Coordinates of C-alpha atoms in Angstrom, one line a residue:
M1 CA -0.1 0.4 0.2
K2 CA 1.4 3.8 -0.7
A3 CA 1.6 5.9 1.7
T4 CA 0.2 8.9 2.0
R5 CA 1.9 10.4 4.2
S6 CA 5.2 9.3 6.5
T7 CA 6.1 11.0 9.6
L8 CA 9.3 10.2 11.0
A9 CA 9.8 8.5 14.3
C10 CA 13.0 9.7 15.4
L11 CA 11.5 13.3 15.4
T12 CA 8.3 12.5 18.2
A13 CA 10.8 13.4 20.7
A14 CA 10.7 17.4 19.7
A15 CA 8.7 18.6 16.5
L16 CA 10.6 21.1 14.9
S17 CA 9.7 24.1 15.7
F18 CA 8.7 26.0 12.4
G19 CA 6.2 26.7 10.7
T20 CA 4.4 24.9 7.7
G21 CA 6.4 24.3 5.0
G22 CA 6.1 26.0 1.6
S23 CA 7.5 30.0 0.6
V24 CA 7.6 32.2 4.0
P25 CA 7.6 35.4 3.3
A26 CA 10.1 37.9 4.9
R27 CA 8.1 39.7 8.1
G28 CA 9.6 42.7 10.1
H29 CA 11.5 44.4 6.5
D30 CA 9.6 45.0 3.7
D31 CA 8.9 42.5 1.1
R32 CA 11.2 44.6 -1.2
M33 CA 14.0 44.1 0.6
S34 CA 16.1 41.2 1.7
P35 CA 16.4 41.1 5.3
D36 CA 20.3 40.5 5.4
L37 CA 20.2 43.9 3.1
A38 CA 17.9 45.7 5.3
D39 CA 20.1 44.9 8.6
R40 CA 23.1 46.3 6.4
V41 CA 21.2 49.4 5.1
A42 CA 20.5 49.9 8.8
A43 CA 23.7 49.5 10.8
G44 CA 26.3 50.8 6.8
H45 CA 27.9 54.3 6.5
P46 CA 25.2 56.2 4.2
A47 CA 28.2 57.2 1.7
E48 CA 29.0 53.0 1.3
M49 CA 28.6 51.8 -2.7
V50 CA 26.7 48.7 -2.1
D51 CA 26.2 45.7 -5.4
V52 CA 22.8 45.2 -4.9
I53 CA 20.5 43.2 -7.6
I54 CA 17.4 44.7 -8.5
Q55 CA 13.8 42.4 -9.3
G56 CA 11.6 44.0 -11.6
D57 CA 8.0 43.4 -13.1
P58 CA 8.2 42.9 -16.3
S59 CA 9.8 45.1 -19.1
S60 CA 10.6 48.0 -16.4
T61 CA 14.5 47.4 -16.6
E62 CA 15.1 50.6 -18.8
E63 CA 13.4 51.8 -16.0
L64 CA 14.8 50.4 -12.9
A65 CA 18.6 51.8 -14.7
G66 CA 17.2 55.5 -14.8
K67 CA 16.1 55.2 -11.5
V68 CA 19.2 53.8 -10.0
A69 CA 21.1 56.9 -12.0
R70 CA 19.0 59.6 -10.7
R71 CA 20.0 58.0 -7.2
G72 CA 24.2 58.7 -7.9
G73 CA 24.5 54.6 -8.8
S74 CA 25.6 52.8 -11.9
A75 CA 23.9 49.9 -13.1
R76 CA 26.7 47.0 -14.2
R77 CA 24.5 44.3 -16.1
A78 CA 20.7 43.4 -17.8
L79 CA 19.5 40.2 -16.0
R80 CA 16.8 39.3 -18.1
L81 CA 15.6 36.3 -16.3
L82 CA 14.8 38.7 -13.3
N83 CA 12.9 41.2 -15.4
G84 CA 16.1 42.9 -13.2
L85 CA 19.5 44.1 -13.0
S86 CA 23.0 44.4 -11.0
A87 CA 24.0 47.5 -9.5
R88 CA 25.9 49.9 -7.9
L89 CA 24.4 52.4 -5.5
P90 CA 24.6 54.0 -1.9
L91 CA 23.9 52.6 1.0
S92 CA 21.2 55.3 2.0
E93 CA 19.5 54.9 -1.6
I94 CA 18.4 51.8 -1.0
A95 CA 15.2 51.8 1.1
S96 CA 13.7 54.4 -1.9
L97 CA 14.5 53.3 -4.6
A98 CA 13.0 49.5 -2.8
A99 CA 10.1 51.4 -2.5
E100 CA 9.9 52.4 -5.9
P101 CA 6.8 51.1 -8.5
G102 CA 8.3 48.1 -10.9
V103 CA 10.4 47.8 -8.3
R104 CA 9.7 43.6 -7.2
R105 CA 12.9 43.1 -4.3
V106 CA 16.7 44.3 -3.6
S107 CA 19.3 41.8 -2.5
P108 CA 22.7 41.9 -2.3
D109 CA 24.9 40.5 -5.1
R110 CA 26.1 37.7 -2.8
P111 CA 29.1 35.9 -3.4
V112 CA 29.2 32.7 -4.7
V113 CA 31.9 29.8 -4.1
S114 CA 33.0 26.6 -5.8
T115 CA 31.3 23.4 -3.5
M116 CA 34.6 22.0 -3.9
D117 CA 35.9 20.1 -0.2
V118 CA 39.9 20.3 -0.1
A119 CA 40.3 19.2 3.6
A120 CA 37.8 16.1 2.9
Q121 CA 40.4 14.4 -0.1
A122 CA 40.8 11.3 0.3
A123 CA 43.5 9.6 -0.2
G124 CA 43.6 6.2 -2.7
A125 CA 42.4 4.7 -6.2
G126 CA 40.1 7.2 -7.7
W127 CA 36.4 5.8 -6.5
T128 CA 34.7 3.3 -9.3
R129 CA 33.1 4.4 -12.0
A130 CA 29.0 4.2 -12.0
W131 CA 29.0 4.8 -15.6
D132 CA 31.1 1.9 -17.3
G133 CA 29.5 -0.2 -20.0
L134 CA 27.2 2.5 -20.5
G135 CA 28.8 3.6 -23.8
P136 CA 29.6 6.9 -25.3
G137 CA 26.2 8.6 -24.7
G138 CA 25.4 11.8 -24.9
S139 CA 25.4 12.8 -28.1
G140 CA 24.4 15.8 -29.1
I141 CA 23.7 17.4 -25.8
G142 CA 24.8 20.2 -24.5
V143 CA 26.3 21.1 -21.2
A144 CA 27.1 23.9 -19.6
V145 CA 29.3 24.5 -17.3
I146 CA 28.8 27.1 -15.0
D147 CA 32.3 27.5 -13.1
S148 CA 35.4 28.4 -13.4
G149 CA 36.0 28.2 -16.9
I150 CA 37.4 25.5 -18.6
A151 CA 41.0 24.9 -19.8
P152 CA 42.3 23.0 -22.7
H153 CA 43.1 19.0 -22.3
L154 CA 43.7 16.2 -24.7
D155 CA 40.2 14.8 -23.0
L156 CA 38.5 17.6 -24.3
L157 CA 39.7 17.5 -28.3
G158 CA 36.4 19.0 -29.9
V159 CA 34.5 19.1 -26.8
V160 CA 34.0 22.5 -25.6
V161 CA 31.8 24.0 -28.7
E162 CA 31.8 27.9 -26.6
R163 CA 33.6 30.1 -23.8
V164 CA 31.9 32.9 -22.3
D165 CA 33.6 35.0 -19.5
F166 CA 31.2 37.1 -17.6
V167 CA 34.0 37.6 -15.0
D168 CA 34.7 41.0 -14.8
Q169 CA 37.8 41.3 -13.0
D170 CA 40.1 38.6 -11.5
P171 CA 42.4 40.4 -9.5
G172 CA 44.3 37.3 -9.0
R173 CA 45.2 36.8 -12.7
A174 CA 48.5 38.1 -14.0
Q175 CA 47.9 40.7 -16.6
G176 CA 47.9 38.9 -20.5
A177 CA 47.3 35.4 -18.8
P178 CA 44.6 32.7 -20.2
T179 CA 41.2 32.8 -18.7
F180 CA 40.0 29.5 -19.5
D181 CA 40.9 28.3 -15.8
P182 CA 42.6 30.0 -13.6
Y183 CA 40.7 28.7 -10.7
G184 CA 41.1 24.7 -11.8
H185 CA 37.7 23.9 -10.6
G186 CA 35.8 24.0 -13.8
T187 CA 38.2 21.9 -15.5
H188 CA 37.8 18.8 -13.1
V189 CA 33.4 19.4 -13.2
A190 CA 33.7 19.4 -17.7
G191 CA 35.9 16.2 -17.2
I192 CA 33.4 14.6 -15.0
V193 CA 30.8 15.4 -17.1
A194 CA 32.1 15.0 -20.6
G195 CA 36.1 14.1 -20.9
R196 CA 37.0 11.4 -23.6
S197 CA 39.6 9.3 -22.7
S198 CA 42.9 9.6 -23.4
G199 CA 43.9 6.7 -22.2
R200 CA 43.4 7.3 -18.2
L201 CA 39.7 7.3 -17.9
G202 CA 36.6 9.1 -19.7
G203 CA 34.0 11.4 -18.5
V204 CA 30.1 10.2 -17.7
A205 CA 29.0 11.2 -21.6
P206 CA 31.6 11.1 -23.6
G207 CA 29.5 11.9 -26.0
A208 CA 28.3 15.4 -24.9
H209 CA 29.5 18.8 -25.4
L210 CA 30.3 21.4 -23.3
V211 CA 30.4 25.6 -23.0
S212 CA 32.5 26.8 -20.8
L213 CA 30.6 29.8 -18.9
R214 CA 33.3 31.5 -16.5
V215 CA 31.8 33.3 -13.5
L216 CA 34.1 32.1 -10.7
D217 CA 37.8 33.5 -10.4
S218 CA 40.9 32.8 -9.3
Q219 CA 40.3 31.8 -6.3
G220 CA 36.8 29.9 -6.5
R221 CA 34.8 33.5 -6.3
G222 CA 32.6 35.1 -8.1
H223 CA 28.9 36.8 -7.9
S224 CA 25.0 36.2 -7.9
S225 CA 24.5 38.7 -11.1
D226 CA 27.5 36.3 -13.0
V227 CA 25.8 33.7 -12.3
I228 CA 22.5 34.6 -13.3
A229 CA 23.9 36.3 -16.6
A230 CA 25.3 33.0 -17.2
L231 CA 21.6 31.5 -16.8
D232 CA 20.7 34.3 -19.4
W233 CA 23.3 33.5 -21.6
C234 CA 22.0 29.7 -21.4
V235 CA 18.2 29.9 -22.0
D236 CA 19.2 33.1 -25.1
N237 CA 21.1 30.2 -26.7
A238 CA 19.8 27.0 -25.4
A239 CA 19.2 26.6 -29.3
A240 CA 22.0 27.4 -30.9
H241 CA 24.0 25.0 -28.6
G242 CA 21.7 21.7 -28.2
L243 CA 21.8 23.0 -24.9
R244 CA 20.0 20.4 -22.4
V245 CA 22.2 20.5 -19.2
L246 CA 23.3 23.8 -16.8
N247 CA 25.6 22.0 -14.4
L248 CA 26.3 24.3 -11.0
S249 CA 29.0 23.0 -8.8
L250 CA 28.3 26.5 -7.1
G251 CA 26.7 27.6 -3.9
Q252 CA 26.0 30.2 -1.9
P253 CA 24.4 30.5 1.7
V254 CA 20.4 30.8 1.7
A255 CA 19.8 33.8 2.8
E256 CA 15.7 35.0 1.8
P257 CA 12.9 32.5 0.8
V258 CA 13.6 31.0 -2.8
E259 CA 10.6 33.1 -3.9
F260 CA 12.3 35.8 -3.4
D261 CA 16.6 34.6 -4.1
P262 CA 17.1 36.3 -7.1
L263 CA 19.6 33.0 -8.2
A264 CA 16.8 30.8 -7.2
Q265 CA 14.4 32.8 -9.1
A266 CA 17.0 32.6 -12.3
V267 CA 17.3 29.1 -11.7
E268 CA 13.4 28.3 -11.7
R269 CA 12.8 30.0 -14.8
A270 CA 15.7 28.0 -16.6
W271 CA 13.9 24.9 -15.6
R272 CA 10.7 25.9 -16.7
A273 CA 12.5 27.2 -20.1
G274 CA 13.3 23.5 -20.9
L275 CA 16.9 23.5 -19.4
V276 CA 18.0 20.7 -16.4
V277 CA 19.4 22.5 -13.8
V278 CA 21.7 20.4 -11.7
A279 CA 23.1 22.1 -8.5
S280 CA 25.6 21.0 -6.0
A281 CA 24.7 20.6 -1.9
G282 CA 27.3 22.1 -1.1
N283 CA 29.8 21.1 2.0
A284 CA 28.6 22.8 4.8
G285 CA 27.8 18.7 7.2
R286 CA 30.6 19.5 9.5
L287 CA 28.7 22.8 10.7
G288 CA 27.0 22.2 13.8
S289 CA 25.3 19.0 12.9
G290 CA 25.0 19.6 9.3
Y291 CA 21.2 19.7 9.0
G292 CA 19.5 22.4 7.3
T293 CA 22.5 24.2 5.7
I294 CA 22.2 23.3 1.8
S295 CA 23.3 26.0 0.0
S296 CA 21.8 28.4 -2.9
P297 CA 20.7 27.6 -5.5
G298 CA 20.4 23.7 -4.6
N299 CA 17.6 25.3 -2.4
H300 CA 15.1 25.1 -5.3
P301 CA 12.8 22.9 -5.1
L302 CA 12.7 22.3 -8.8
V303 CA 16.4 21.8 -9.2
I304 CA 18.2 18.2 -9.3
T305 CA 20.2 19.2 -5.7
V306 CA 23.3 16.6 -5.6
G307 CA 24.9 15.4 -1.5
A308 CA 27.7 13.5 -2.0
L309 CA 28.5 10.0 -1.7
D310 CA 31.3 8.1 -0.4
D311 CA 31.5 4.8 -1.7
R312 CA 35.4 4.3 -0.1
R313 CA 36.6 3.7 -2.7
S314 CA 35.4 0.1 -3.5
A315 CA 32.5 -1.9 -5.5
D316 CA 30.7 -2.8 -3.2
P317 CA 27.3 -0.5 -2.0
R318 CA 26.9 -2.2 1.7
D319 CA 30.2 0.3 3.2
D320 CA 28.7 3.5 0.9
D321 CA 27.8 6.5 3.2
V322 CA 27.4 9.8 2.8
A323 CA 30.6 11.7 2.4
A324 CA 30.7 14.0 6.1
F325 CA 31.2 17.3 4.2
S326 CA 27.8 17.0 2.4
S327 CA 25.4 19.1 3.4
R328 CA 22.0 18.4 4.4
G329 CA 18.5 19.8 4.6
P330 CA 15.7 20.4 4.7
S331 CA 16.4 24.1 3.1
R332 CA 16.2 27.0 5.3
F333 CA 12.7 29.2 5.0
D334 CA 11.5 26.4 2.4
L335 CA 11.6 23.7 4.5
T336 CA 12.3 21.9 1.1
V337 CA 13.6 18.0 1.2
K338 CA 17.0 18.0 -0.3
P339 CA 19.5 16.8 -1.3
D340 CA 17.5 14.9 -4.0
L341 CA 20.0 11.8 -4.3
L342 CA 23.5 11.5 -4.0
A343 CA 26.5 10.9 -6.7
P344 CA 30.2 9.9 -5.7
G345 CA 31.7 13.2 -4.4
V346 CA 35.0 12.2 -2.4
A347 CA 38.2 11.7 -4.0
V348 CA 37.5 11.7 -7.3
V349 CA 39.8 11.3 -10.7
S350 CA 39.3 13.8 -13.4
L351 CA 40.9 16.7 -14.7
R352 CA 44.0 18.8 -14.5
A353 CA 44.3 22.2 -15.5
P354 CA 48.5 22.7 -14.9
H355 CA 49.6 26.4 -13.3
S356 CA 46.0 27.2 -11.7
T357 CA 45.6 28.3 -8.7
L358 CA 44.4 24.2 -7.0
D359 CA 47.1 22.3 -9.3
R360 CA 50.0 25.0 -7.7
A361 CA 48.1 24.9 -3.8
L362 CA 47.5 20.7 -3.8
P363 CA 50.0 19.0 -5.6
E364 CA 49.6 15.7 -4.3
A365 CA 46.0 15.4 -6.0
R366 CA 48.0 15.0 -9.1
V367 CA 47.4 12.2 -10.5
G368 CA 49.4 9.9 -13.4
G369 CA 52.4 11.4 -15.7
E370 CA 55.1 10.0 -13.9
G371 CA 58.0 7.7 -16.2
P372 CA 61.2 7.9 -16.9
G373 CA 62.9 11.1 -17.8
R374 CA 59.3 12.7 -17.1
S375 CA 57.8 14.9 -13.8
A376 CA 55.3 14.1 -12.3
A377 CA 54.5 17.7 -11.0
F378 CA 53.7 19.1 -14.3
E379 CA 52.9 15.9 -16.3
A380 CA 50.0 14.7 -14.7
G381 CA 46.8 15.4 -16.1
Y382 CA 45.1 13.9 -13.8
F383 CA 43.8 15.5 -10.4
R384 CA 41.8 13.8 -7.4
L385 CA 39.5 16.0 -5.3
S386 CA 36.3 15.8 -3.2
G387 CA 33.2 18.1 -2.9
S388 CA 29.2 18.0 -3.7
S389 CA 31.0 19.8 -6.7
M390 CA 32.1 16.2 -8.0
A391 CA 28.7 14.7 -7.4
A392 CA 26.6 17.1 -9.1
A393 CA 29.0 17.0 -12.5
V394 CA 28.3 12.9 -11.8
A395 CA 24.4 13.5 -12.3
S396 CA 24.7 16.3 -14.8
G397 CA 26.7 13.6 -16.6
V398 CA 23.8 10.6 -16.2
A399 CA 20.8 13.8 -17.2
A400 CA 23.5 14.2 -20.9
L401 CA 23.3 10.2 -21.0
M402 CA 19.2 10.3 -20.7
L403 CA 18.2 13.4 -23.1
G404 CA 20.7 11.3 -25.3
A405 CA 18.8 8.5 -25.2
D406 CA 15.8 9.9 -25.2
P407 CA 15.9 14.2 -26.4
T408 CA 12.1 13.9 -25.4
L409 CA 12.0 14.2 -22.2
S410 CA 11.1 17.1 -20.1
P411 CA 13.3 18.1 -16.6
D412 CA 11.0 17.5 -14.8
D413 CA 11.0 13.5 -16.9
V414 CA 14.5 13.7 -16.1
K415 CA 14.8 14.5 -12.3
A416 CA 11.4 11.9 -11.6
R417 CA 13.4 8.9 -13.3
L418 CA 17.1 9.6 -11.6
M419 CA 14.9 9.8 -7.7
A420 CA 12.6 6.5 -8.2
T421 CA 15.5 4.6 -9.4
A422 CA 18.2 6.1 -6.8
R423 CA 19.1 3.0 -4.5
H424 CA 17.2 3.3 -1.6
D425 CA 18.2 0.9 1.1
L426 CA 21.4 3.8 2.5
A427 CA 20.5 3.9 6.0
R428 CA 20.3 7.7 6.6
D429 CA 17.9 10.2 7.4
L430 CA 15.9 11.8 3.9
Y431 CA 17.9 15.3 5.0
S432 CA 21.4 13.6 4.6
R433 CA 20.6 10.6 1.6
G434 CA 17.4 12.3 -0.3
S435 CA 16.1 9.0 -2.7
G436 CA 19.4 7.5 -2.6
P437 CA 23.0 7.0 -4.4
L438 CA 22.4 8.1 -8.2
D439 CA 22.0 4.4 -10.7
A440 CA 22.8 5.6 -14.1
A441 CA 22.2 2.3 -15.9
A442 CA 18.5 2.2 -14.1
A443 CA 17.9 5.6 -14.9
L444 CA 18.7 5.1 -18.1
A445 CA 15.9 2.0 -18.0
A446 CA 13.4 3.7 -16.7
A447 CA 10.3 5.2 -17.3
G448 CA 7.2 7.0 -16.8
R449 CA 6.7 11.3 -16.9
A450 CA 6.2 13.3 -14.6
R451 CA 4.1 16.8 -14.4
Q452 CA 5.9 18.6 -12.5
A453 CA 8.3 17.4 -9.7
S454 CA 9.0 19.6 -6.9
S455 CA 10.6 18.3 -3.9
P456 CA 8.7 17.7 -0.7
V457 CA 8.6 20.4 1.6
S458 CA 8.6 19.1 6.1
Q459 CA 5.9 20.1 8.0
S460 CA 5.4 20.3 11.6
H461 CA 2.9 17.2 13.0
G462 CA 1.5 16.5 16.1
D463 CA 5.0 15.2 17.9
G464 CA 6.6 14.9 14.7
V465 CA 7.7 16.0 11.3
A466 CA 5.7 14.6 8.2
I467 CA 6.5 15.3 4.6
E468 CA 4.0 16.4 2.0
E469 CA 2.9 13.6 -0.5
T470 CA 4.4 13.8 -3.9
G471 CA 2.7 11.3 -6.1
A472 CA -1.2 13.7 -7.4
A473 CA 1.2 16.9 -7.4
W474 CA 3.8 14.5 -9.7
G475 CA 1.5 13.3 -11.9
D476 CA 0.8 10.0 -10.7
P477 CA 0.5 8.6 -7.1
Q478 CA 1.0 4.9 -8.5
R479 CA 4.6 5.7 -9.5
W480 CA 6.1 9.1 -7.4
S481 CA 4.3 8.5 -4.2
L482 CA 7.4 9.5 -1.1
E483 CA 7.9 5.5 -1.2
D484 CA 8.9 5.5 -4.7
L485 CA 11.1 8.1 -4.5
Y486 CA 12.9 7.4 -1.1
G487 CA 11.9 4.1 -0.4
D488 CA 10.8 1.9 2.5
P489 CA 9.5 4.5 4.9
A490 CA 10.6 2.5 7.5
L491 CA 14.3 3.0 6.3
W492 CA 13.7 7.1 7.5
G493 CA 13.2 6.8 11.0
E494 CA 15.6 6.4 14.4
E495 CA 14.9 2.4 14.3
A496 CA 16.9 1.8 10.7
A497 CA 19.2 4.8 10.1
A498 CA 21.6 5.9 12.1
T499 CA 21.7 9.8 12.2
A500 CA 18.6 12.0 11.6
G501 CA 18.1 15.4 13.7
F502 CA 16.5 18.8 13.9
F503 CA 17.0 22.7 14.4
E504 CA 15.2 24.4 16.9
D505 CA 16.3 27.4 15.9
P506 CA 14.1 28.1 11.8
C507 CA 16.3 31.4 11.4
M508 CA 19.7 29.0 12.2
T509 CA 21.3 32.4 12.8
G510 CA 23.7 31.4 15.5
E511 CA 22.1 33.3 18.0
G512 CA 21.3 30.7 20.3
V513 CA 20.8 28.2 18.3
V514 CA 21.0 24.9 19.4
W515 CA 21.9 21.8 16.6
Q516 CA 20.7 18.6 17.8
T517 CA 22.1 15.1 16.8
M518 CA 20.4 11.7 17.6
T519 CA 22.5 8.5 17.7
G520 CA 20.8 4.9 18.3
S521 CA 22.9 5.6 21.9
G522 CA 20.6 8.8 22.4
V523 CA 20.9 12.3 22.1
V524 CA 24.0 14.3 21.7
W525 CA 23.9 18.2 22.1
Q526 CA 25.9 20.7 20.2
T527 CA 25.7 25.1 20.7
M528 CA 26.9 27.1 18.1
A529 CA 28.9 29.5 19.5
A530 CA 28.8 32.5 17.5
E531 CA 27.1 35.6 16.6
G532 CA 26.1 34.7 13.5
V533 CA 26.6 30.9 11.3
V534 CA 29.6 30.4 10.0
W535 CA 29.7 29.3 6.6
Q536 CA 32.5 27.2 5.2
T537 CA 33.9 28.4 2.1
L538 CA 36.9 27.0 0.6
T539 CA 40.6 28.2 -0.7
G540 CA 43.2 26.5 -2.1
A541 CA 44.9 26.8 1.4
G542 CA 41.8 24.7 2.3
V543 CA 40.1 25.1 5.6
V544 CA 41.4 25.4 9.1
W545 CA 38.9 24.3 12.2
Q546 CA 39.1 26.2 14.9
S547 CA 36.9 25.4 17.9
G548 CA 33.8 24.0 16.2
V549 CA 33.8 26.8 14.0
V550 CA 35.0 27.1 10.8
W551 CA 37.4 30.0 9.9
Q552 CA 39.7 29.9 6.5
S553 CA 40.9 33.2 4.7
G554 CA 38.7 34.6 2.5
V555 CA 34.7 35.1 3.0
V556 CA 33.5 34.8 6.3
W557 CA 29.5 34.7 5.9
Q558 CA 27.3 35.7 8.7
T559 CA 23.4 35.6 8.7
S560 CA 21.0 38.0 8.8
S561 CA 19.2 38.3 12.6
C562 CA 15.7 36.2 12.2
P563 CA 13.1 38.0 9.7
F564 CA 10.2 36.3 10.8

């Protein structure tokens, strides 16, 4: 019998102290200004110049640019998917701009980073390739790698058909240096998606072709507006380049509900334009209990959000587990069940970008190239990295295989089949494993169409937590029920799973946040001692853990106070 609603037995001791699911409008601040920007306006220096993203009503972009100019600001880039633009203007003028007719929302132009976990590199050989034996599929399917660029490589000869650079300035790049991939992350991702073996290994969909859209600089950092501009480009040029899949192995902390988040809104519109959007879950799994740390745009209920699987470098699925660094759901504000599935993301061997930031910082990650008269340091063509970035790339490759086999599939069909055919036997809760580890062969053999594939929502229910049923909404209750997508509900709870958890503060501000991790032997409490949540970001120098809080040499993220 199909379950109509399932309650997580392990959470009956204390229900989640958040309200009903779905997008929750920010309260306590005007809805036209994000909470974190409103706090900055209230506390900042009036003359400070701030980079923002303005979402407008249809056909209002030129008018918005004029309104910005009249306030002493400058428009940077039109963002057609948002009917808006990115701009820089004085802090003192933001409130009046937000009150203007035609302005839907003003948010900071937030930093984004690659979702790679340098600190979690595993020793030993590369992991078992889940696509072995599937053949050179994906022919005719274009995959956009929205990342740090793609460097030339023997395994990518004839694969990259277009390159567009959205990074305006990159102080980390030497004058006159090529901008293929000065960071090295995008090349690694590209090889996983569609590398063609030159003697070492091939990508998931070696028959596919790639478009390189560079949005991250030489340190692996960028801005939301650049990513949104790349999504604009994809929608405009999809037909010309046969684009069907967009890979976003990057993210940012969630600072507002999906209905207001500029990056989340942009990926939704790309999805509705017929493009499969695959996003990494994030690498904040070591923050507190790890729950509620899914990054944007992976928080959007439509996109395919991929967490990292640690397969222990063995072919035996019985020792598989969720990678410790992989972010867990539910998503902040909207309480969406994420990730949607897992794919291998630990010690993944793919392409190296010589002399890139990562290559210089991590010489020990180089693989191959050894031999008489050859220097492994400069001859190695391959590189080993870990992260949900790598996992997303695997899923993007499988999506390309599916579309190559049946080009009539919609983005919702692809997501539904991937989730329904994932291995549901991994004994972890839904917020950690999603539907389970991806099964490429099963996904290719699957049938069934989905009307829409919006991930379910968590809701407090009595003394436990209920997960919204999806079957009827997806179009077929007998094919897309929670059991079909996630497996036997008995695997979701304390009795069968080793870990589950909840957070008491839905804002996750760090101001009195108490994280709880449940284990079979009892309850372990961890309290964040910080004024705000400090999110893990990664640089070439790696990550240093101190007193339960992540510090690093780049950006430290801090969320605003509770908006509702």
